[in-house]
Amino acid sequence: MIYALSLFLGRRERPMKLYDSGKIITGLIIFLGLVTFPFFYNIGKANVRPDPKIDTPAIKELKEKKCVESKEFMRAEHMKLLNDWRDSAVRDGARVYVNSEGKAYTISLQNTCMHCHSNKKKFCDECHTYMAVNPYCWTCHIAPKEKET
Amino acid sequence: MSMDRRQFLKVAGISTIFGLGGAPVINWLRNDGLEASHVLTDEKALIGKHWAMVIDMSRFETEEDYRRVIHACHSIHNVPNLDNPKDAVKWIWTDTYHHTFPGQENEYIPEEIKHKPFILLCNHCQNPPCVRVCPTKATFKRKDGIVMMDQHRCIGCRFCMAGCPFGARSFNYKDPRPFIKEENKEYPTRTIGVVEKCTFCFERLAKGLIPACVEASQNAAKEAGKEPGMFFGDLEDPASEVRKVLSTRYSIRRKQELGTQPSVFYIIGGGKNA
């Protein structure tokens, strides 16, 4: 590819000389050291994986423990679903979601999602903190009351 | 690996064409497998073509009549209570005749009306200037005439507040949460840096309920055996409550000369037969 590009630009192999090689190489070594520092620093430290919990009272009472869509779908696409729900409820005024199995749910983060997932800290924040994503749902939406841990 | 110029251009060209399709092509290739899911409106939802409100000021007699409707709205919508008038957030509030109907006042109107507080709220104009100036379409007009606010999109530029001739919009200069006495857990609050206003209770209409202020006024009137001071209904429906009231009583709207076509009508009252 690089060869093709060099042909394209009409250049031929040319002898190369590195001026100030001492400074450049020392600089490169320092640079590499700084960039890789976090990796060396964290070697051997325990990497605690997130462990979201679904053991809320509302979920325990459910006969069939199922979210509005399959676990795999929710895991991968919940952010997209939530955005679709938001637009549907606020902009189109359509507040009933019929899932792929034909079951209907009220579109509401506070009243539907958080009714079951009343453990925001263990359910939402667990992974979001780990992944360093910071969705700003809760500056307006009221999170369910939880005991301080 | 070697490639001549012709081959390079071919590969680059095909990649470009493929890339031009953008998100639709990628989404088409990446099927999420949920074709069967869809959204509906609730069967119980109130559907209208042009929601409107009539406020009969002659039915607002005591302080409690005013407090009741304001409280009904502000308590369910988590409207904060800020003392400083510069920071105040209001969805439904009161002001004098002079401020409510400028240009229609004269010095000989009854004293009673001169000093009477008038109930004010977003007029849900048919030709809303706030919607025209909003750069993000955070405020928009629904098919049923409601001028809605999408807090998710609001960037807090306050063009809408400058555009609205009725002062119906409030800006959150502070985090409103500490100023909400009792949170209604079923409705969100707002956050610092967004504009808010009355939404004609779009969330209640979706469940088949009339706006909270009208409901409070009508319930109280029923209990007291009086005529209610507020009515709500579809202007396009000749059989609706608002049309019945408007066809029998003389009504005015705020600042009609501006051409925004407000959907809130006022009956000023005065005499018993007015």
Short mmCIF file of C-alpha atoms in Angstrom, two decimals:
data_model
loop_
_atom_site.label_atom_id
_atom_site.label_comp_id
_atom_site.label_asym_id
_atom_site.label_seq_id
_atom_site.Cartn_x
_atom_site.Cartn_y
_atom_site.Cartn_z
CA MET A 1 0.00 0.00 0.00
CA ILE A 2 2.73 2.46 1.00
CA TYR A 3 4.67 1.34 -2.03
CA ALA A 4 1.64 1.98 -4.21
CA LEU A 5 1.22 5.40 -2.67
CA SER A 6 4.85 6.26 -3.22
CA LEU A 7 4.46 5.20 -6.85
CA PHE A 8 1.33 7.31 -7.03
CA LEU A 9 3.17 10.33 -5.75
CA GLY A 10 5.96 9.67 -8.26
CA ARG A 11 8.67 9.01 -5.65
CA ARG A 12 11.43 6.42 -5.89
CA GLU A 13 13.42 4.88 -3.07
CA ARG A 14 15.90 7.41 -1.84
CA PRO A 15 18.70 7.00 0.74
CA MET A 16 17.60 8.36 4.11
CA LYS A 17 19.60 10.04 6.84
CA LEU A 18 18.34 10.69 10.34
CA TYR A 19 19.65 13.95 11.69
CA ASP A 20 19.87 14.49 15.48
CA SER A 21 19.35 10.77 16.00
CA GLY A 22 20.44 10.86 19.65
CA LYS A 23 17.81 13.40 20.66
CA ILE A 24 15.09 11.79 18.57
CA ILE A 25 15.65 8.28 19.87
CA THR A 26 15.88 9.45 23.50
CA GLY A 27 12.68 11.41 22.96
CA LEU A 28 10.94 8.40 21.47
CA ILE A 29 11.96 6.20 24.41
CA ILE A 30 10.60 8.75 26.92
CA PHE A 31 7.42 9.08 24.89
CA LEU A 32 6.89 5.30 24.76
CA GLY A 33 7.54 5.09 28.49
CA LEU A 34 4.87 7.70 29.23
CA VAL A 35 2.31 6.18 26.90
CA THR A 36 2.71 2.65 28.21
CA PHE A 37 2.94 3.74 31.85
CA PRO A 38 -0.72 3.02 32.69
CA PHE A 39 -0.39 -0.53 31.37
CA PHE A 40 2.72 -1.30 33.44
CA TYR A 41 1.22 0.47 36.43
CA ASN A 42 -1.88 -1.71 36.41
CA ILE A 43 -0.13 -5.04 35.78
CA GLY A 44 -1.07 -7.58 38.40
CA LYS A 45 -3.91 -5.52 39.84
CA ALA A 46 -7.30 -7.16 40.13
CA ASN A 47 -9.65 -6.14 37.37
CA VAL A 48 -13.12 -6.29 38.96
CA ARG A 49 -15.67 -7.02 36.30
CA PRO A 50 -19.11 -5.47 36.60
CA ASP A 51 -21.75 -7.68 38.12
CA PRO A 52 -25.21 -6.20 37.50
CA LYS A 53 -27.96 -7.63 39.71
CA ILE A 54 -31.60 -8.29 38.87
CA ASP A 55 -32.67 -9.42 42.35
CA THR A 56 -35.26 -6.71 43.02
CA PRO A 57 -38.59 -7.56 44.74
CA ALA A 58 -40.57 -6.72 41.59
CA ILE A 59 -38.47 -9.09 39.46
CA LYS A 60 -38.59 -11.87 42.07
CA GLU A 61 -42.39 -11.77 41.90
CA LEU A 62 -42.45 -12.23 38.13
CA LYS A 63 -43.45 -15.71 37.01
CA GLU A 64 -41.45 -15.45 33.83
CA LYS A 65 -38.35 -13.36 34.38
CA LYS A 66 -38.31 -11.49 31.12
CA CYS A 67 -37.63 -7.92 30.09
CA VAL A 68 -39.49 -6.22 27.25
CA GLU A 69 -37.21 -8.00 24.80
CA SER A 70 -34.76 -10.90 25.10
CA LYS A 71 -31.80 -10.67 27.47
CA GLU A 72 -29.31 -10.71 24.59
CA PHE A 73 -31.12 -7.93 22.77
CA MET A 74 -31.44 -5.76 25.86
CA ARG A 75 -27.80 -6.26 26.73
CA ALA A 76 -26.62 -5.10 23.32
CA GLU A 77 -29.31 -2.64 22.27
CA HIS A 78 -30.96 -1.16 25.38
CA MET A 79 -29.55 2.27 24.65
CA LYS A 80 -31.07 2.23 21.19
CA LEU A 81 -34.41 0.96 22.52
CA LEU A 82 -34.44 3.69 25.17
CA ASN A 83 -33.79 6.35 22.54
CA ASP A 84 -36.61 4.97 20.39
CA TRP A 85 -38.91 4.94 23.41
CA ARG A 86 -38.00 8.52 24.23
CA ASP A 87 -38.72 9.77 20.72
CA SER A 88 -41.90 7.77 20.45
CA ALA A 89 -43.35 9.00 23.76
CA VAL A 90 -42.25 12.63 23.66
CA ARG A 91 -42.36 13.45 19.98
CA ASP A 92 -45.03 11.12 18.56
CA GLY A 93 -47.14 10.65 21.69
CA ALA A 94 -47.20 6.86 21.16
CA ARG A 95 -46.78 5.36 24.61
CA VAL A 96 -47.46 1.67 24.12
CA TYR A 97 -44.65 -0.62 23.00
CA VAL A 98 -45.64 -3.95 21.48
CA ASN A 99 -42.64 -6.26 21.58
CA SER A 100 -41.55 -8.91 19.11
CA GLU A 101 -43.81 -11.43 20.86
CA GLY A 102 -46.88 -9.20 20.71
CA LYS A 103 -46.88 -8.26 24.39
CA ALA A 104 -47.67 -4.59 25.19
CA TYR A 105 -45.79 -2.37 27.64
CA THR A 106 -46.20 1.27 28.64
CA ILE A 107 -43.32 3.36 27.36
CA SER A 108 -41.84 4.99 30.43
CA LEU A 109 -38.35 4.94 31.92
CA GLN A 110 -39.48 5.95 35.40
CA ASN A 111 -42.66 3.90 35.56
CA THR A 112 -41.92 0.81 33.46
CA CYS A 113 -38.15 0.18 33.40
CA MET A 114 -37.44 1.32 36.93
CA HIS A 115 -40.53 -0.39 38.34
CA CYS A 116 -38.73 -3.72 37.90
CA HIS A 117 -35.14 -2.49 37.92
CA SER A 118 -35.50 -0.54 41.14
CA ASN A 119 -31.82 -1.15 41.91
CA LYS A 120 -30.30 1.56 39.74
CA LYS A 121 -26.93 1.41 41.48
CA LYS A 122 -26.49 -2.32 40.98
CA PHE A 123 -28.25 -2.52 37.63
CA CYS A 124 -27.39 0.66 35.68
CA ASP A 125 -24.36 2.18 37.35
CA GLU A 126 -22.46 -1.10 37.73
CA CYS A 127 -21.67 -1.40 34.02
CA HIS A 128 -21.87 2.29 33.14
CA THR A 129 -19.18 3.14 35.67
CA TYR A 130 -17.00 0.26 34.48
CA MET A 131 -17.36 1.36 30.87
CA ALA A 132 -16.96 5.04 31.81
CA VAL A 133 -20.19 5.99 30.07
CA ASN A 134 -22.21 8.71 31.70
CA PRO A 135 -25.80 8.81 30.43
CA TYR A 136 -27.56 11.91 31.78
CA CYS A 137 -30.97 10.29 32.34
CA TRP A 138 -31.08 11.00 36.04
CA THR A 139 -30.58 14.76 36.00
CA CYS A 140 -34.30 14.90 35.14
CA HIS A 141 -35.78 11.42 35.54
CA ILE A 142 -36.23 10.47 39.17
CA ALA A 143 -34.29 7.37 40.15
CA PRO A 144 -35.99 4.91 42.48
CA LYS A 145 -35.23 5.27 46.18
CA GLU A 146 -32.45 2.95 47.33
CA LYS A 147 -30.78 2.27 50.63
CA GLU A 148 -27.39 3.92 50.89
CA THR A 149 -24.70 1.27 50.74
CA MET B 1 2.03 -6.22 -1.93
CA SER B 2 2.10 -4.27 -5.12
CA MET B 3 -0.65 -2.32 -6.75
CA ASP B 4 -0.61 -0.06 -9.73
CA ARG B 5 -2.35 3.25 -9.90
CA ARG B 6 -5.33 1.83 -11.82
CA GLN B 7 -5.97 -0.86 -9.19
CA PHE B 8 -5.59 1.65 -6.37
CA LEU B 9 -8.18 3.96 -7.90
CA LYS B 10 -10.61 1.05 -8.44
CA VAL B 11 -10.44 -0.03 -4.81
CA ALA B 12 -10.71 3.54 -3.56
CA GLY B 13 -13.70 4.22 -5.84
CA ILE B 14 -15.64 1.13 -4.78
CA SER B 15 -14.99 1.88 -1.10
CA THR B 16 -16.28 5.42 -1.58
CA ILE B 17 -19.50 4.26 -3.25
CA PHE B 18 -20.10 1.77 -0.46
CA GLY B 19 -19.39 4.38 2.18
CA LEU B 20 -21.77 6.92 0.63
CA GLY B 21 -24.76 4.84 1.73
CA GLY B 22 -23.84 5.66 5.31
CA ALA B 23 -25.94 4.59 8.26
CA PRO B 24 -28.94 3.21 6.28
CA VAL B 25 -26.71 0.69 4.46
CA ILE B 26 -24.94 -0.33 7.64
CA ASN B 27 -28.25 -0.71 9.51
CA TRP B 28 -29.64 -2.75 6.64
CA LEU B 29 -26.64 -5.09 6.78
CA ARG B 30 -26.87 -5.23 10.55
CA ASN B 31 -30.43 -6.39 11.13
CA ASP B 32 -31.43 -6.21 14.79
CA GLY B 33 -34.09 -8.90 14.32
CA LEU B 34 -37.01 -6.97 15.86
CA GLU B 35 -39.25 -6.36 12.85
CA ALA B 36 -42.27 -7.53 14.81
CA SER B 37 -42.05 -4.80 17.47
CA HIS B 38 -43.97 -1.55 17.05
CA VAL B 39 -45.49 1.33 19.00
CA LEU B 40 -49.12 2.31 19.48
CA THR B 41 -51.12 4.98 21.26
CA ASP B 42 -53.14 3.84 24.25
CA GLU B 43 -56.74 2.89 23.46
CA LYS B 44 -57.92 5.10 26.31
CA ALA B 45 -55.97 8.13 25.06
CA LEU B 46 -57.90 11.29 24.28
CA ILE B 47 -57.40 12.11 20.61
CA GLY B 48 -58.13 15.58 19.31
CA LYS B 49 -57.44 17.73 16.29
CA HIS B 50 -57.01 21.03 18.09
CA TRP B 51 -56.98 21.01 21.87
CA ALA B 52 -58.15 24.22 23.47
CA MET B 53 -59.07 25.62 26.86
CA VAL B 54 -61.70 28.07 28.02
CA ILE B 55 -61.20 29.91 31.31
CA ASP B 56 -64.26 31.57 32.79
CA MET B 57 -62.76 34.21 35.08
CA SER B 58 -66.13 34.97 36.68
CA ARG B 59 -65.95 31.57 38.38
CA PHE B 60 -62.68 32.39 40.13
CA GLU B 61 -63.89 34.02 43.30
CA THR B 62 -61.78 33.01 46.28
CA GLU B 63 -58.03 32.60 46.66
CA GLU B 64 -58.61 28.90 47.01
CA ASP B 65 -60.07 28.79 43.48
CA TYR B 66 -56.74 30.00 42.13
CA ARG B 67 -54.52 28.00 44.48
CA ARG B 68 -56.35 24.79 43.65
CA VAL B 69 -55.65 24.80 39.91
CA ILE B 70 -52.08 26.02 40.28
CA HIS B 71 -51.33 23.43 42.92
CA ALA B 72 -52.88 20.63 40.83
CA CYS B 73 -50.49 21.40 37.98
CA HIS B 74 -47.33 22.29 39.86
CA SER B 75 -47.50 19.33 42.22
CA ILE B 76 -47.85 16.62 39.58
CA HIS B 77 -45.31 18.17 37.21
CA ASN B 78 -42.60 18.70 39.83
CA VAL B 79 -42.52 22.46 39.25
CA PRO B 80 -40.02 23.98 41.69
CA ASN B 81 -41.00 26.79 44.01
CA LEU B 82 -38.28 29.46 43.78
CA ASP B 83 -38.83 32.65 45.74
CA ASN B 84 -36.73 35.00 43.63
CA PRO B 85 -39.02 36.15 40.78
CA LYS B 86 -36.04 36.21 38.41
CA ASP B 87 -35.53 32.47 38.87
CA ALA B 88 -39.21 31.55 39.19
CA VAL B 89 -40.50 28.60 37.20
CA LYS B 90 -44.18 28.68 36.35
CA TRP B 91 -46.51 26.58 34.24
CA ILE B 92 -49.74 28.22 35.34
CA TRP B 93 -49.78 31.50 37.22
CA THR B 94 -51.72 34.74 37.68
CA ASP B 95 -51.33 38.35 36.60
CA THR B 96 -53.44 41.52 36.39
CA TYR B 97 -55.90 42.42 33.61
CA HIS B 98 -53.56 45.22 32.56
CA HIS B 99 -50.72 42.74 31.97
CA THR B 100 -52.92 39.99 30.60
CA PHE B 101 -54.78 42.00 27.97
CA PRO B 102 -52.59 45.01 27.17
CA GLY B 103 -54.21 47.17 24.54
CA GLN B 104 -57.69 46.15 25.64
CA GLU B 105 -57.72 48.04 28.91
CA ASN B 106 -59.31 51.41 29.58
CA GLU B 107 -59.60 53.34 32.76
CA TYR B 108 -63.37 52.87 33.09
CA ILE B 109 -63.55 49.10 33.41
CA PRO B 110 -65.01 47.81 36.67
CA GLU B 111 -62.66 48.07 39.64
CA GLU B 112 -63.27 44.41 40.32
CA ILE B 113 -61.77 43.39 36.97
CA LYS B 114 -58.93 45.91 37.21
CA HIS B 115 -57.64 44.18 40.35
CA LYS B 116 -58.66 40.61 39.66
CA PRO B 117 -55.85 38.10 39.09
CA PHE B 118 -56.15 36.29 35.76
CA ILE B 119 -55.14 32.66 35.28
CA LEU B 120 -52.34 32.40 32.73
CA LEU B 121 -50.66 29.45 31.05
CA CYS B 122 -49.08 28.55 27.72
CA ASN B 123 -51.55 29.49 24.99
CA HIS B 124 -50.60 26.60 22.71
CA CYS B 125 -50.74 28.96 19.76
CA GLN B 126 -51.67 27.66 16.34
CA ASN B 127 -48.90 29.81 14.93
CA PRO B 128 -46.33 29.54 17.72
CA PRO B 129 -43.35 31.92 17.50
CA CYS B 130 -41.39 29.80 20.01
CA VAL B 131 -41.45 26.84 17.60
CA ARG B 132 -40.26 29.03 14.73
CA VAL B 133 -37.22 30.26 16.61
CA CYS B 134 -36.15 27.01 18.30
CA PRO B 135 -32.87 25.96 16.65
CA THR B 136 -33.06 22.31 17.74
CA LYS B 137 -36.79 21.58 17.35
CA ALA B 138 -36.87 20.96 21.08
CA THR B 139 -40.17 22.77 21.09
CA PHE B 140 -42.55 21.68 18.37
CA LYS B 141 -46.22 21.62 17.51
CA ARG B 142 -48.02 18.31 17.70
CA LYS B 143 -50.74 17.29 15.27
CA ASP B 144 -53.34 17.89 17.97
CA GLY B 145 -52.25 21.52 18.39
CA ILE B 146 -50.23 21.08 21.57
CA VAL B 147 -46.97 23.04 21.62
CA MET B 148 -44.70 20.43 23.17
CA MET B 149 -41.35 20.68 24.87
CA ASP B 150 -38.76 17.94 24.39
CA GLN B 151 -36.38 18.51 27.29
CA HIS B 152 -33.94 16.00 25.80
CA ARG B 153 -33.21 18.35 22.93
CA CYS B 154 -33.31 21.71 24.69
CA ILE B 155 -29.92 23.44 24.66
CA GLY B 156 -31.06 26.33 26.83
CA CYS B 157 -30.55 29.09 24.26
CA ARG B 158 -33.78 30.83 25.40
CA PHE B 159 -34.74 32.01 21.91
CA CYS B 160 -38.21 30.61 22.63
CA MET B 161 -38.49 32.79 25.73
CA ALA B 162 -37.65 35.82 23.64
CA GLY B 163 -40.12 34.67 20.98
CA CYS B 164 -43.07 34.00 23.27
CA PRO B 165 -45.17 37.17 23.69
CA PHE B 166 -46.99 35.70 26.69
CA GLY B 167 -44.07 35.00 29.04
CA ALA B 168 -45.23 31.41 29.23
CA ARG B 169 -41.73 29.93 29.38
CA SER B 170 -39.38 29.61 32.31
CA PHE B 171 -35.67 28.91 32.33
CA ASN B 172 -33.97 26.76 34.93
CA TYR B 173 -31.21 29.05 36.14
CA LYS B 174 -30.64 26.66 39.05
CA ASP B 175 -30.94 22.95 39.64
CA PRO B 176 -34.69 22.76 40.40
CA ARG B 177 -34.54 19.58 42.53
CA PRO B 178 -33.84 21.19 45.93
CA PHE B 179 -36.85 23.47 45.42
CA ILE B 180 -39.41 20.75 44.83
CA LYS B 181 -41.28 20.06 48.03
CA GLU B 182 -42.70 16.68 47.18
CA GLU B 183 -41.57 14.89 44.05
CA ASN B 184 -44.15 13.10 41.95
CA LYS B 185 -42.23 9.90 41.21
CA GLU B 186 -44.23 9.25 38.06
CA TYR B 187 -43.10 12.41 36.30
CA PRO B 188 -39.57 13.67 35.66
CA THR B 189 -38.16 16.92 36.97
CA ARG B 190 -36.18 19.26 34.77
CA THR B 191 -32.50 20.07 35.01
CA ILE B 192 -30.41 23.22 35.11
CA GLY B 193 -30.19 24.95 31.73
CA VAL B 194 -33.46 23.91 30.07
CA VAL B 195 -36.65 25.84 29.33
CA GLU B 196 -39.99 24.49 30.50
CA LYS B 197 -43.67 25.34 30.25
CA CYS B 198 -47.19 23.94 30.32
CA THR B 199 -47.67 20.95 27.98
CA PHE B 200 -51.50 20.79 28.19
CA CYS B 201 -50.87 17.62 30.23
CA PHE B 202 -49.87 15.57 27.20
CA GLU B 203 -48.96 12.69 29.54
CA ARG B 204 -52.46 12.71 31.05
CA LEU B 205 -54.18 12.96 27.65
CA ALA B 206 -52.23 9.84 26.64
CA LYS B 207 -53.89 8.02 29.53
CA GLY B 208 -57.36 9.37 28.80
CA LEU B 209 -57.38 12.12 31.44
CA ILE B 210 -58.08 15.83 30.94
CA PRO B 211 -55.47 18.39 32.08
CA ALA B 212 -54.91 18.50 35.84
CA CYS B 213 -55.92 22.16 36.28
CA VAL B 214 -59.23 21.67 34.48
CA GLU B 215 -59.91 18.49 36.41
CA ALA B 216 -59.23 20.25 39.74
CA SER B 217 -61.49 23.13 38.80
CA GLN B 218 -64.31 20.88 37.59
CA ASN B 219 -64.12 18.53 40.59
CA ALA B 220 -64.30 21.44 43.02
CA ALA B 221 -67.21 22.95 41.12
CA LYS B 222 -69.09 19.66 41.19
CA GLU B 223 -68.62 19.37 44.94
CA ALA B 224 -69.80 22.91 45.52
CA GLY B 225 -72.66 22.52 43.03
CA LYS B 226 -71.38 25.42 40.91
CA GLU B 227 -70.41 25.90 37.29
CA PRO B 228 -66.73 25.11 36.65
CA GLY B 229 -64.25 27.87 35.76
CA MET B 230 -62.23 25.86 33.24
CA PHE B 231 -63.13 23.78 30.20
CA PHE B 232 -61.02 21.65 27.89
CA GLY B 233 -61.83 20.07 24.56
CA ASP B 234 -61.31 19.79 20.83
CA LEU B 235 -61.99 23.01 18.91
CA GLU B 236 -62.53 21.04 15.70
CA ASP B 237 -65.31 19.00 17.26
CA PRO B 238 -68.59 21.00 17.23
CA ALA B 239 -69.99 18.85 20.05
CA SER B 240 -67.06 19.44 22.39
CA GLU B 241 -67.39 21.22 25.72
CA VAL B 242 -65.21 24.16 24.64
CA ARG B 243 -67.24 24.74 21.48
CA LYS B 244 -70.47 24.69 23.47
CA VAL B 245 -69.14 27.28 25.89
CA LEU B 246 -67.60 29.45 23.16
CA SER B 247 -70.82 29.47 21.14
CA THR B 248 -72.89 30.73 24.06
CA ARG B 249 -70.53 33.09 25.94
CA TYR B 250 -68.46 35.97 24.58
CA SER B 251 -64.74 35.24 24.86
CA ILE B 252 -61.45 36.97 24.14
CA ARG B 253 -57.89 35.78 23.65
CA ARG B 254 -54.60 37.33 24.72
CA LYS B 255 -52.78 39.66 22.29
CA GLN B 256 -54.76 38.50 19.27
CA GLU B 257 -53.30 41.32 17.19
CA LEU B 258 -49.96 39.46 17.13
CA GLY B 259 -51.47 36.70 15.03
CA THR B 260 -50.20 33.77 17.04
CA GLN B 261 -53.74 32.33 17.31
CA PRO B 262 -53.83 31.29 20.98
CA SER B 263 -55.85 28.21 21.94
CA VAL B 264 -56.72 29.52 25.40
CA PHE B 265 -59.93 31.57 25.55
CA TYR B 266 -61.06 33.86 28.36
CA ILE B 267 -64.55 34.70 29.46
CA ILE B 268 -64.22 37.86 31.48
CA GLY B 269 -67.66 37.77 33.05
CA GLY B 270 -68.78 40.83 34.87
CA GLY B 271 -72.57 40.70 35.14
CA LYS B 272 -74.53 37.60 36.05
CA ASN B 273 -75.85 37.20 32.52
CA ALA B 274 -72.64 37.97 30.75
#
